[in-house]
Tab-separated table of N, CA, C and O in Angstrom:
chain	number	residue	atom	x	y	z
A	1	UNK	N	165.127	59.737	59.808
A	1	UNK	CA	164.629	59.436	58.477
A	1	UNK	C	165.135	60.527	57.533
A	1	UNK	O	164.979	61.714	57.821
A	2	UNK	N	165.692	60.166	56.497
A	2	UNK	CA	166.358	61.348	55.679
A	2	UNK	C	164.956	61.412	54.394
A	2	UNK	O	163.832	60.943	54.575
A	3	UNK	N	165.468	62.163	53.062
A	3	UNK	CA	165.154	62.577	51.913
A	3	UNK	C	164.208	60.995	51.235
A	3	UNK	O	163.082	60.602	50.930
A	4	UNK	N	165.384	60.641	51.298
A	4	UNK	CA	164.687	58.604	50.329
A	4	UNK	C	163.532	58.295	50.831
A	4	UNK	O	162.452	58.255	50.241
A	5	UNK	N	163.909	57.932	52.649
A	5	UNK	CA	162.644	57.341	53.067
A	5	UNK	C	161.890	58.298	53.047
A	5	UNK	O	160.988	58.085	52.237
A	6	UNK	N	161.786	59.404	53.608
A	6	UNK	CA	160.173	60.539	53.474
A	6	UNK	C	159.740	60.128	52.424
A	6	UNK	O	158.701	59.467	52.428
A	7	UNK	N	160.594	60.482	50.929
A	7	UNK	CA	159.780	60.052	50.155
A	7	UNK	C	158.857	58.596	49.710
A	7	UNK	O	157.685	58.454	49.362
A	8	UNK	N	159.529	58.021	49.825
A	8	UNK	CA	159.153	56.116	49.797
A	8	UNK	C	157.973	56.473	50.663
A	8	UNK	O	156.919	56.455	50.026
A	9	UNK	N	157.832	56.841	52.127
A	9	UNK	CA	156.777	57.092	53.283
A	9	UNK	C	155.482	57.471	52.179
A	9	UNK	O	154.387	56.912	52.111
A	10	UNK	N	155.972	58.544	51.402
A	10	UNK	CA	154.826	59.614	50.993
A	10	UNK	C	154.432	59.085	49.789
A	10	UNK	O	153.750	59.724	48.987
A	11	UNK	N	154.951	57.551	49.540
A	11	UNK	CA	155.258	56.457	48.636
A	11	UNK	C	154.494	57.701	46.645
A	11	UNK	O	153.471	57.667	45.960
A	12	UNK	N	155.546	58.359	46.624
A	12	UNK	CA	156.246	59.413	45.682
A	12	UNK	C	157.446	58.957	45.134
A	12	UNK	O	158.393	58.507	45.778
A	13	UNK	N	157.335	59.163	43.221
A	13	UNK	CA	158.629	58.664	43.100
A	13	UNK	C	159.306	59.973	42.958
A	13	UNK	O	158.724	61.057	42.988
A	14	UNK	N	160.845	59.756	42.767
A	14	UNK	CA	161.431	60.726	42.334
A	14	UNK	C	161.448	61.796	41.119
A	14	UNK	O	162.530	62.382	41.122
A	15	UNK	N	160.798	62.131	40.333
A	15	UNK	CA	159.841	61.986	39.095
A	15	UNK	C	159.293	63.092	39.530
A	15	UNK	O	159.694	64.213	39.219
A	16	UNK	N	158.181	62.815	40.404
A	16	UNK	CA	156.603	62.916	40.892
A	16	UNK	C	157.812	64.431	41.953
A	16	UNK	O	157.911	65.594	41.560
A	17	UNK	N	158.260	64.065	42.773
A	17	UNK	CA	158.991	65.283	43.747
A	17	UNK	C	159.522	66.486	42.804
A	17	UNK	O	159.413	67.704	42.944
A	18	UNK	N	160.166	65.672	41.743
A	18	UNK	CA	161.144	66.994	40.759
A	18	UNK	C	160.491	68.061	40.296
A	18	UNK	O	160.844	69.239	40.244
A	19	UNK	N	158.859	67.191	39.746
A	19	UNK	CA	158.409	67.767	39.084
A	19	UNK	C	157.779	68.975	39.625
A	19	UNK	O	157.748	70.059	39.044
A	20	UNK	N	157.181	68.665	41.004
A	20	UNK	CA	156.842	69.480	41.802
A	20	UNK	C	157.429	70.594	42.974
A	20	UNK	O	156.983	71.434	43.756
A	21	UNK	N	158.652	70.049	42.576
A	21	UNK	CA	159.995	71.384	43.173
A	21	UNK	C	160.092	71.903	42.449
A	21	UNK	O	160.960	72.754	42.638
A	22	UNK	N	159.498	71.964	41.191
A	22	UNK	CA	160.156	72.436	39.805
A	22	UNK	C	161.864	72.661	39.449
A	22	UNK	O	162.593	73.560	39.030
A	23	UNK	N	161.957	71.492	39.821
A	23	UNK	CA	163.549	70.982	38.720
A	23	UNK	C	163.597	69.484	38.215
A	23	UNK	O	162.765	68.582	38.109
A	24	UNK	N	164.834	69.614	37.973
A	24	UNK	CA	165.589	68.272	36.555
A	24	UNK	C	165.371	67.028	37.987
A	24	UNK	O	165.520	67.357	39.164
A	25	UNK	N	165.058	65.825	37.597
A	25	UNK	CA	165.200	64.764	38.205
A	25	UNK	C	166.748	65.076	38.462
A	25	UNK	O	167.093	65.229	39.633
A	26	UNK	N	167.645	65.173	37.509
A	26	UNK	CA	169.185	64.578	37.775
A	26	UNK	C	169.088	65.684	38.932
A	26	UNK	O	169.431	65.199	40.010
A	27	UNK	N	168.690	67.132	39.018
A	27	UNK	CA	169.052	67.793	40.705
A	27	UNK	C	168.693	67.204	41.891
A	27	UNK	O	169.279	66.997	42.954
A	28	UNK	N	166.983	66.857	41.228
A	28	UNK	CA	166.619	65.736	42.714
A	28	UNK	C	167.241	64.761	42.588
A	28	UNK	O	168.055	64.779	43.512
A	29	UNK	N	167.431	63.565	41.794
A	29	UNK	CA	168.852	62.635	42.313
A	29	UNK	C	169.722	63.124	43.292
A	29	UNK	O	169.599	62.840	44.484
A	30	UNK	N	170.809	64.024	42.728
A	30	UNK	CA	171.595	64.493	43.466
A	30	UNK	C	171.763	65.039	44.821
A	30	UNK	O	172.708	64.792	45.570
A	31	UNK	N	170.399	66.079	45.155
A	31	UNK	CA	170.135	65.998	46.352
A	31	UNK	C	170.117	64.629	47.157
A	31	UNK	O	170.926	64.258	48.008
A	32	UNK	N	169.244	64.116	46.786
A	32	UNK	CA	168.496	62.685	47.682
A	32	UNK	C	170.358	62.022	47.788
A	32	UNK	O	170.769	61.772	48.921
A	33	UNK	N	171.068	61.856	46.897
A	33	UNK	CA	172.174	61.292	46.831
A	33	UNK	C	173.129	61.879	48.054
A	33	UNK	O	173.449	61.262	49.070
A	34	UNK	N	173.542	63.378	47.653
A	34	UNK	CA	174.258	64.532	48.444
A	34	UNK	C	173.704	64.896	49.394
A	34	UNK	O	174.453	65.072	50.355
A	35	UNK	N	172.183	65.193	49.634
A	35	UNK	CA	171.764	66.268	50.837
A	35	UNK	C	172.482	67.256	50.871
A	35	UNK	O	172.869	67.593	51.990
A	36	UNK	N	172.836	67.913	49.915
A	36	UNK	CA	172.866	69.319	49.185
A	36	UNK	C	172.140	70.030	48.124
A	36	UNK	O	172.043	69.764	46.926
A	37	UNK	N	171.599	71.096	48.899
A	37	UNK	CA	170.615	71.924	48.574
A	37	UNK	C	170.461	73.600	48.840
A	37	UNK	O	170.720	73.993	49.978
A	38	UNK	N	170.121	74.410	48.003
A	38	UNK	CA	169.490	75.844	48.448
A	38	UNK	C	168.646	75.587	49.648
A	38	UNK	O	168.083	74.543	49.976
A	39	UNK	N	168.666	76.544	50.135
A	39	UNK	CA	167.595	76.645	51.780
A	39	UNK	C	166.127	76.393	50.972
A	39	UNK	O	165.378	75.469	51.288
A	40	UNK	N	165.788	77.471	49.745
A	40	UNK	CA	164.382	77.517	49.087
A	40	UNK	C	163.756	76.151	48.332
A	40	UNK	O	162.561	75.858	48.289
A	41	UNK	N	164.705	75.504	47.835
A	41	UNK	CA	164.478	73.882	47.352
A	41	UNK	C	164.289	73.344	48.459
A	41	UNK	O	163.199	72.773	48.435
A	42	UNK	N	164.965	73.196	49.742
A	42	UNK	CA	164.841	72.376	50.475
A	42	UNK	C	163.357	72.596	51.321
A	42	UNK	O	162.555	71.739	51.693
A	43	UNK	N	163.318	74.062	51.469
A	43	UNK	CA	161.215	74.083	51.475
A	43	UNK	C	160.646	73.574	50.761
A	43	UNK	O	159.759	72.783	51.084
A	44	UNK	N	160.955	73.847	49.543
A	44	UNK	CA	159.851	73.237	48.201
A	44	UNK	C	159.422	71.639	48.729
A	44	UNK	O	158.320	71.111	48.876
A	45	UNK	N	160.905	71.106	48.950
A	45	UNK	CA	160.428	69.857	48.739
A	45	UNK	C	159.761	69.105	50.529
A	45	UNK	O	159.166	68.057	50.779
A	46	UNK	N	160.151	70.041	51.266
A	46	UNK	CA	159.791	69.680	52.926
A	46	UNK	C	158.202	70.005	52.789
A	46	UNK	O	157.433	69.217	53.341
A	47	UNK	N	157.787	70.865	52.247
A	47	UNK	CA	156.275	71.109	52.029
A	47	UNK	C	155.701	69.698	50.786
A	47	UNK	O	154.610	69.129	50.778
A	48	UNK	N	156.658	69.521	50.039
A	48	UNK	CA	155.715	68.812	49.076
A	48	UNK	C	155.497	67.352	49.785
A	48	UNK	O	154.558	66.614	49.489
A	49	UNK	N	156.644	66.991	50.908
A	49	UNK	CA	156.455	65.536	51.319
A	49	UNK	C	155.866	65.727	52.923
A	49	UNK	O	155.722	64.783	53.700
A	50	UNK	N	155.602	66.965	53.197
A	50	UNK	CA	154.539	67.287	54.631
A	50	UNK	C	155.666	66.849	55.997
A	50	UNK	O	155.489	66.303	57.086
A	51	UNK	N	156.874	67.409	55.279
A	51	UNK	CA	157.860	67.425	56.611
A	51	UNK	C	158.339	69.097	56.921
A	51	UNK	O	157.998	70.161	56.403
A	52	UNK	N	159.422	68.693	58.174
A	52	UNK	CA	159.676	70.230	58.197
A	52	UNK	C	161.472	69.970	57.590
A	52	UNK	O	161.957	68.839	57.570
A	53	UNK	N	162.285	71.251	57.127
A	53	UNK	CA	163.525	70.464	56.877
A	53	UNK	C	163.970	70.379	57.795
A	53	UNK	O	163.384	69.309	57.959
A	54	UNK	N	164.583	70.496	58.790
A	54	UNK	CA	164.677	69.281	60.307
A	54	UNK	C	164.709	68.277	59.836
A	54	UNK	O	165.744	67.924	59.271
A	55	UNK	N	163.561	67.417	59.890
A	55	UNK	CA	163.193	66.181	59.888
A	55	UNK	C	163.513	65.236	58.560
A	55	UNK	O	163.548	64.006	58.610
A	56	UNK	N	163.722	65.964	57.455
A	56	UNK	CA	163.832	65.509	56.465
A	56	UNK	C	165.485	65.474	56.106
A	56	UNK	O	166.167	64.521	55.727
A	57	UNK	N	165.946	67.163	56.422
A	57	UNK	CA	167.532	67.122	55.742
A	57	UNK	C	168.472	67.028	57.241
A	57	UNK	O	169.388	66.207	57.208
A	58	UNK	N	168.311	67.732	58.396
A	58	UNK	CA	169.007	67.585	59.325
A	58	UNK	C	169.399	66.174	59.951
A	58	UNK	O	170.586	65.909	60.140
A	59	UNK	N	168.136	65.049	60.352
A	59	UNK	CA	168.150	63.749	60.509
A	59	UNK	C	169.328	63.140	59.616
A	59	UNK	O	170.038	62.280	60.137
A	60	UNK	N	169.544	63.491	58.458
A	60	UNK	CA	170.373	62.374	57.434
A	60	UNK	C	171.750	63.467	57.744
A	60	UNK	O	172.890	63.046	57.552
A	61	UNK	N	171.617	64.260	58.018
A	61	UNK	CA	173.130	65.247	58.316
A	61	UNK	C	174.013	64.231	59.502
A	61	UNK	O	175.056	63.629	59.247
A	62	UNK	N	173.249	64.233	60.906
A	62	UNK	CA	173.342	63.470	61.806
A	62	UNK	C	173.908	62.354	61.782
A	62	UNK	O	174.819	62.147	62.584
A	63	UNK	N	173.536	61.405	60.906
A	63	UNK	CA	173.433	60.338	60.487
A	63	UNK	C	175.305	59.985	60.147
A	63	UNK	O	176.182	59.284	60.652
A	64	UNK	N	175.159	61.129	58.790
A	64	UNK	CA	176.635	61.565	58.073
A	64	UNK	C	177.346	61.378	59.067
A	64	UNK	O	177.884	60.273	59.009
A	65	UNK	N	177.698	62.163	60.298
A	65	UNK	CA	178.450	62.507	61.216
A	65	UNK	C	178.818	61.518	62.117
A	65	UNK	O	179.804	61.700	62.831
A	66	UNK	N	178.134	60.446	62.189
A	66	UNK	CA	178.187	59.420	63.002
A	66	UNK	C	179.788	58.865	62.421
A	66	UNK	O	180.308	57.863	62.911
């Protein structure tokens, strides 16, 4: 499960995450888009949707690689 679905799960819009990572929607777009991120954003937002980043950014890395 990558970035999209956690969030959809934690049924959060994109909006609602930015605001609470404290940045611009267009960065969270881009992440959720890229799965590129600072190590410290990528806590922000693994705590705000009650994952670890493992589960959230590594899973969709995986995925990439296939």
């Amino acid at each position: 499960m990558g970035l999209k679905e956690f969030r959809i799960k934690r049924g959060m819009t994109q909006e609602q995450v930015a605001r609470l990572a404290d940045i611009s929607l267009r960065t969270y777009q881009n992440i959720e888009k890229n799965n590129n991120t600072t190590l410290k954003t990528a806590r922000n937002i693994s705590l705000i949707l009650a994952g670890t980043i493992e589960e959230i950014f590594y899973n969709e890395i995986k995925e990439d690689c296939k």
